[in-house]
Short mmCIF file of C-alpha atoms in Angstrom, two decimals:
data_model
loop_
_atom_site.label_atom_id
_atom_site.label_comp_id
_atom_site.label_asym_id
_atom_site.label_seq_id
_atom_site.Cartn_x
_atom_site.Cartn_y
_atom_site.Cartn_z
CA UNK A 31 31.56 113.78 -29.97
CA UNK A 32 29.60 113.15 -33.14
CA UNK A 33 31.21 109.73 -33.37
CA UNK A 34 30.08 108.85 -29.83
CA UNK A 35 26.52 110.00 -30.59
CA UNK A 36 26.51 107.96 -33.78
CA UNK A 37 27.72 104.91 -31.86
CA UNK A 38 25.01 105.36 -29.23
CA UNK A 39 22.37 105.64 -31.96
CA UNK A 40 23.62 102.45 -33.54
CA UNK A 41 23.52 100.64 -30.18
CA UNK A 42 19.99 101.94 -29.55
CA UNK A 43 18.89 100.62 -32.94
CA UNK A 44 20.35 97.21 -32.13
CA UNK A 45 18.61 96.94 -28.74
CA UNK A 46 14.97 95.94 -29.12
CA UNK A 47 12.40 96.56 -26.39
CA UNK A 48 11.64 93.61 -24.09
CA UNK A 49 7.98 92.62 -24.42
CA UNK A 50 5.54 89.91 -23.38
CA UNK A 51 6.39 87.81 -26.44
CA UNK A 52 10.08 87.82 -25.41
CA UNK A 53 9.15 86.65 -21.91
CA UNK A 54 7.01 83.83 -23.32
CA UNK A 55 9.84 82.90 -25.68
CA UNK A 56 12.33 82.68 -22.79
CA UNK A 57 9.93 80.62 -20.64
CA UNK A 58 9.28 78.15 -23.45
CA UNK A 59 13.00 77.69 -24.11
CA UNK A 60 13.72 77.31 -20.39
CA UNK A 61 11.02 74.64 -20.12
CA UNK A 62 12.36 72.76 -23.17
CA UNK A 63 15.92 72.83 -21.81
CA UNK A 64 14.69 71.63 -18.40
CA UNK A 65 12.79 68.74 -19.99
CA UNK A 66 15.81 67.76 -22.09
CA UNK A 67 18.04 67.71 -18.99
CA UNK A 68 15.48 65.61 -17.08
CA UNK A 69 15.19 63.27 -20.07
CA UNK A 70 18.96 62.75 -20.11
CA UNK A 71 19.00 62.05 -16.35
CA UNK A 72 16.07 59.60 -16.50
CA UNK A 73 17.55 57.62 -19.37
CA UNK A 74 21.06 57.55 -17.87
CA UNK A 75 22.30 59.20 -21.08
CA UNK A 76 24.89 61.48 -19.53
CA UNK A 77 27.73 59.76 -21.39
CA UNK A 78 25.81 60.05 -24.69
CA UNK A 79 25.21 63.76 -24.06
CA UNK A 80 28.94 64.29 -23.41
CA UNK A 81 29.76 62.46 -26.63
CA UNK A 82 27.38 64.67 -28.62
CA UNK A 83 28.86 67.78 -27.01
CA UNK A 84 32.40 66.67 -27.93
CA UNK A 85 31.32 66.08 -31.55
CA UNK A 86 29.81 69.57 -31.75
CA UNK A 87 32.95 71.12 -30.26
CA UNK A 88 35.09 69.18 -32.75
CA UNK A 89 32.87 70.41 -35.59
CA UNK A 90 33.20 74.02 -34.43
CA UNK A 91 36.97 73.86 -33.90
CA UNK A 92 37.58 72.17 -37.26
CA UNK A 93 35.56 74.92 -38.94
CA UNK A 94 37.50 77.70 -37.21
CA UNK A 95 40.88 76.08 -38.02
CA UNK A 96 39.74 75.31 -41.58
CA UNK A 97 40.38 71.59 -41.23
CA UNK A 98 38.22 70.81 -44.24
CA UNK A 99 38.41 67.02 -44.17
CA UNK A 100 37.77 66.76 -40.44
CA UNK A 101 34.98 69.35 -40.68
CA UNK A 102 33.33 67.39 -43.52
CA UNK A 103 33.47 64.13 -41.55
CA UNK A 104 32.19 65.75 -38.35
CA UNK A 105 29.36 67.38 -40.31
CA UNK A 106 28.27 64.03 -41.76
CA UNK A 107 28.46 62.35 -38.34
CA UNK A 108 26.29 65.05 -36.79
CA UNK A 109 23.89 64.97 -39.75
CA UNK A 110 23.28 61.21 -39.66
CA UNK A 111 23.84 60.94 -35.91
CA UNK A 112 20.67 62.91 -35.23
CA UNK A 113 18.64 60.26 -37.05
CA UNK A 114 20.52 57.48 -35.25
CA UNK A 115 19.71 59.06 -31.87
CA UNK A 116 16.01 59.19 -32.73
CA UNK A 117 16.08 55.47 -33.54
CA UNK A 118 18.22 54.62 -30.50
CA UNK A 119 16.04 56.51 -28.00
CA UNK A 120 12.69 55.86 -29.68
CA UNK A 121 11.06 54.27 -26.57
CA UNK A 122 12.24 57.08 -24.29
CA UNK A 123 11.14 59.80 -26.72
CA UNK A 124 7.73 58.19 -27.10
CA UNK A 125 7.32 57.95 -23.33
CA UNK A 126 8.40 61.59 -22.98
CA UNK A 127 5.80 62.73 -25.54
CA UNK A 128 3.10 60.66 -23.85
CA UNK A 129 3.92 62.28 -20.51
CA UNK A 130 3.76 65.70 -22.15
CA UNK A 131 0.35 64.85 -23.57
CA UNK A 132 -0.96 63.80 -20.16
CA UNK A 133 0.44 66.84 -18.36
CA UNK A 134 -1.99 69.59 -17.42
CA UNK A 135 -0.85 73.18 -18.08
CA UNK A 136 -0.97 73.94 -14.38
CA UNK A 137 1.50 71.15 -13.62
CA UNK A 138 4.11 72.64 -15.92
CA UNK A 139 4.86 75.54 -13.59
CA UNK A 140 3.80 74.06 -10.25
CA UNK A 141 4.79 70.98 -8.25
CA UNK A 142 2.03 71.38 -5.65
CA UNK A 143 0.23 68.25 -6.82
CA UNK A 144 3.49 66.30 -6.73
CA UNK A 145 4.10 67.40 -3.13
CA UNK A 146 0.57 66.39 -2.15
CA UNK A 147 1.07 62.97 -3.72
CA UNK A 148 4.40 62.55 -1.94
CA UNK A 149 2.79 63.58 1.34
CA UNK A 150 0.13 60.90 0.87
CA UNK A 151 2.80 58.36 -0.10
CA UNK A 152 4.63 58.96 3.19
CA UNK A 153 1.43 58.50 5.19
CA UNK A 154 0.56 55.25 3.39
CA UNK A 155 4.14 53.95 3.73
CA UNK A 156 4.18 54.52 7.48
CA UNK A 157 0.81 52.77 7.84
CA UNK A 158 2.06 49.79 5.82
CA UNK A 159 5.39 49.61 7.66
CA UNK A 160 3.67 49.64 11.04
CA UNK A 161 1.69 46.57 9.97
CA UNK A 162 4.66 44.85 8.29
CA UNK A 163 6.77 45.43 11.38
CA UNK A 164 4.21 43.72 13.60
CA UNK A 165 3.95 40.72 11.28
CA UNK A 166 7.75 40.61 10.72
CA UNK A 167 7.35 40.86 6.96
CA UNK A 168 10.47 42.06 5.17
CA UNK A 169 10.18 45.23 3.11
CA UNK A 170 12.49 47.49 1.10
CA UNK A 171 11.36 50.84 -0.33
CA UNK A 172 13.46 53.43 -2.14
CA UNK A 173 12.30 57.05 -2.34
CA UNK A 174 13.99 58.60 -5.34
CA UNK A 175 15.19 62.21 -5.10
CA UNK A 176 17.46 64.01 -7.59
CA UNK A 177 19.40 60.96 -8.76
CA UNK A 178 17.26 58.92 -11.14
CA UNK A 179 17.04 55.15 -10.57
CA UNK A 180 16.11 54.15 -14.11
CA UNK A 181 18.69 51.34 -14.22
CA UNK A 182 17.29 49.78 -11.04
CA UNK A 183 13.71 50.07 -12.32
CA UNK A 184 14.67 48.14 -15.46
CA UNK A 185 15.70 45.16 -13.30
CA UNK A 186 12.18 44.81 -11.89
CA UNK A 187 8.59 45.32 -12.99
CA UNK A 188 7.71 48.83 -14.13
CA UNK A 189 4.56 50.25 -12.52
CA UNK A 190 2.75 53.56 -12.38
CA UNK A 191 0.39 53.76 -9.42
CA UNK A 192 -0.18 55.65 -6.20
CA UNK A 193 1.37 54.42 -2.97
CA UNK A 194 -1.25 52.50 -1.00
CA UNK A 195 -0.75 50.70 2.31
CA UNK A 196 -2.74 47.62 1.24
CA UNK A 197 -0.87 47.45 -2.06
CA UNK A 198 2.49 47.58 -0.26
CA UNK A 199 1.46 44.82 2.12
CA UNK A 200 0.45 42.66 -0.85
CA UNK A 201 3.70 43.35 -2.71
CA UNK A 202 5.87 42.44 0.31
CA UNK A 203 3.82 39.38 1.31
CA UNK A 204 6.35 36.55 1.39
CA UNK A 205 4.43 34.50 -1.19
CA UNK A 206 4.15 37.39 -3.67
CA UNK A 207 6.43 37.21 -6.74
CA UNK A 208 7.85 40.72 -6.19
CA UNK A 209 8.47 40.55 -2.45
CA UNK A 210 12.24 39.96 -2.66
CA UNK A 211 13.01 43.14 -4.58
CA UNK A 212 12.67 46.82 -3.79
CA UNK A 213 9.75 49.12 -4.45
CA UNK A 214 10.90 52.40 -6.01
CA UNK A 215 8.89 55.58 -5.47
CA UNK A 216 9.30 58.62 -7.70
CA UNK A 217 7.44 61.87 -6.98
CA UNK A 218 5.01 60.04 -4.70
CA UNK A 219 4.17 57.25 -7.17
CA UNK A 220 5.36 53.66 -7.38
CA UNK A 221 7.34 53.29 -10.60
CA UNK A 222 8.90 49.88 -10.01
CA UNK A 223 8.64 46.75 -7.86
CA UNK A 224 10.85 43.70 -7.49
CA UNK A 225 13.85 45.85 -8.38
CA UNK A 226 17.44 44.88 -7.68
CA UNK A 227 19.69 47.38 -5.88
CA UNK A 228 23.50 47.61 -5.77
CA UNK A 229 25.03 46.08 -2.67
CA UNK A 230 27.03 48.23 -0.30
CA UNK A 231 30.77 48.28 -0.89
CA UNK A 232 31.47 49.01 2.77
CA UNK A 233 33.67 46.18 4.07
CA UNK A 234 33.13 47.30 7.67
CA UNK A 235 29.46 46.37 7.75
CA UNK A 236 28.51 43.80 10.33
CA UNK A 237 28.12 40.22 9.14
CA UNK A 238 24.76 40.20 10.86
CA UNK A 239 23.37 42.52 8.20
CA UNK A 240 21.38 40.63 5.58
CA UNK A 241 21.01 41.24 1.87
CA UNK A 242 18.03 43.55 2.31
CA UNK A 243 19.90 45.94 4.58
CA UNK A 244 23.08 45.77 2.49
CA UNK A 245 21.09 46.59 -0.64
CA UNK A 246 19.36 49.48 1.12
CA UNK A 247 22.68 50.91 2.35
CA UNK A 248 24.20 50.38 -1.12
CA UNK A 249 21.40 52.33 -2.81
CA UNK A 250 21.87 55.20 -0.36
CA UNK A 251 25.64 55.16 -1.00
CA UNK A 252 25.32 55.34 -4.79
CA UNK A 253 22.44 57.86 -4.91
CA UNK A 254 20.74 60.49 -2.76
CA UNK A 255 17.71 58.23 -2.27
CA UNK A 256 16.03 57.60 1.08
CA UNK A 257 15.64 53.87 1.75
CA UNK A 258 13.17 52.41 4.28
CA UNK A 259 13.66 48.80 5.42
CA UNK A 260 11.73 46.32 7.56
CA UNK A 261 13.64 43.37 9.02
CA UNK A 262 12.13 39.97 8.26
CA UNK A 263 13.60 38.44 11.42
CA UNK A 264 12.87 41.08 14.05
CA UNK A 265 10.35 43.41 12.40
CA UNK A 266 12.65 46.36 13.15
CA UNK A 267 12.23 49.43 10.94
CA UNK A 268 15.38 51.06 9.57
CA UNK A 269 16.20 53.96 7.24
CA UNK A 270 19.35 54.43 5.17
CA UNK A 271 20.45 57.88 3.95
CA UNK A 272 23.87 58.70 2.52
CA UNK A 273 25.27 55.29 3.50
CA UNK A 274 24.17 55.74 7.13
CA UNK A 275 21.73 53.27 8.69
CA UNK A 276 19.40 54.26 11.53
CA UNK A 277 17.65 51.29 13.10
CA UNK A 278 14.86 50.43 15.53
CA UNK A 279 12.58 53.27 14.49
CA UNK A 280 9.04 53.68 15.75
CA UNK A 281 6.43 54.38 13.02
CA UNK A 282 6.10 57.97 14.29
CA UNK A 283 9.84 58.53 14.00
CA UNK A 284 9.83 56.96 10.54
CA UNK A 285 7.15 59.41 9.40
CA UNK A 286 8.97 62.45 10.81
CA UNK A 287 12.24 61.34 9.25
CA UNK A 288 10.70 60.74 5.81
CA UNK A 289 9.01 64.13 5.89
CA UNK A 290 12.24 65.87 6.91
CA UNK A 291 14.17 64.18 4.10
CA UNK A 292 11.57 64.25 1.31
CA UNK A 293 9.60 67.42 2.12
CA UNK A 294 12.25 69.66 3.74
CA UNK A 295 10.59 73.00 2.91
CA UNK A 296 7.43 71.86 4.63
CA UNK A 297 9.30 71.19 7.87
CA UNK A 298 10.90 74.62 8.37
CA UNK A 299 8.64 75.33 11.34
CA UNK A 300 9.72 72.07 12.96
CA UNK A 301 13.45 72.78 13.08
CA UNK A 302 13.92 71.45 16.64
CA UNK A 303 12.47 68.08 15.61
CA UNK A 304 14.58 68.08 12.45
CA UNK A 305 17.66 68.90 14.48
CA UNK A 306 16.96 65.97 16.78
CA UNK A 307 16.50 63.61 13.83
CA UNK A 308 19.71 64.74 12.18
CA UNK A 309 21.44 64.19 15.49
CA UNK A 310 20.07 60.65 15.49
CA UNK A 311 21.60 60.08 12.07
CA UNK A 312 24.93 61.48 13.19
CA UNK A 313 24.80 59.13 16.14
CA UNK A 314 23.81 56.37 13.72
CA UNK A 315 27.17 56.58 11.94
CA UNK A 316 28.46 54.15 14.47
CA UNK A 317 25.63 51.74 13.73
CA UNK A 318 26.56 51.09 10.12
CA UNK A 319 28.29 47.94 11.18
CA UNK A 320 25.39 46.53 13.22
CA UNK A 321 22.38 44.72 11.83
CA UNK A 322 19.71 42.23 12.68
CA UNK A 323 18.62 40.08 9.74
CA UNK A 324 20.08 37.33 7.62
CA UNK A 325 17.58 37.47 4.79
#
């Protein structure tokens, strides 16, 4: 009995009370880990992260098994590899620190401003697409979600501006230098224009589908992005999600669809409308092989 009491006393001495400082410590570490994960996703450094993890595991295993030579080599690789990574990712680290410096404290724990900006981006996109559809001006916009499109952005011109209907009409004007590529939107802001997208690998697509539609479907196949397209020949508005193409959309339907896909929590009270739109996409599975432009 005395032994059990002694053990309990020892355990009590080891357990420290949980205070405000501990909560702050946990929140700071959680934020740092989150930012590191987002940094890896934005820079397409998943393979690099796996390589670093394997090196650390090899270092740990070699230490446990007392493989002195291997442990020495792994230790040196990790020691000098940290410096090499700083040099290798210097532009990304600098951009990350600049973003941290521009971030308000309120934005760290809240995405309300981001949602408001995305809401405005949808409104401006629908306004621009209604005009582009009437004038039969081709357009291709990609709304990024969880999968980062950093590789696609690098193929075009990097931007950082709000989505504006007049700006979109100028970008997609057929004499503009960036009109042939895609506009990429991240968190409600334009981050790239004139960007090249991967073509769809679906061999069953109709030959009538042009490069713009094939690129839009391809982007939706490779990522979880929502892609909005305007046909240059007919002015028809289309949306591609998950490799599925829904065509001949009215501007009102385009807006409802974008809101359902990009702001799902905001549309909980409109479940009947969402159900109808998802039904449209299910019905649109059969339309993947039908298109209308040759551009």
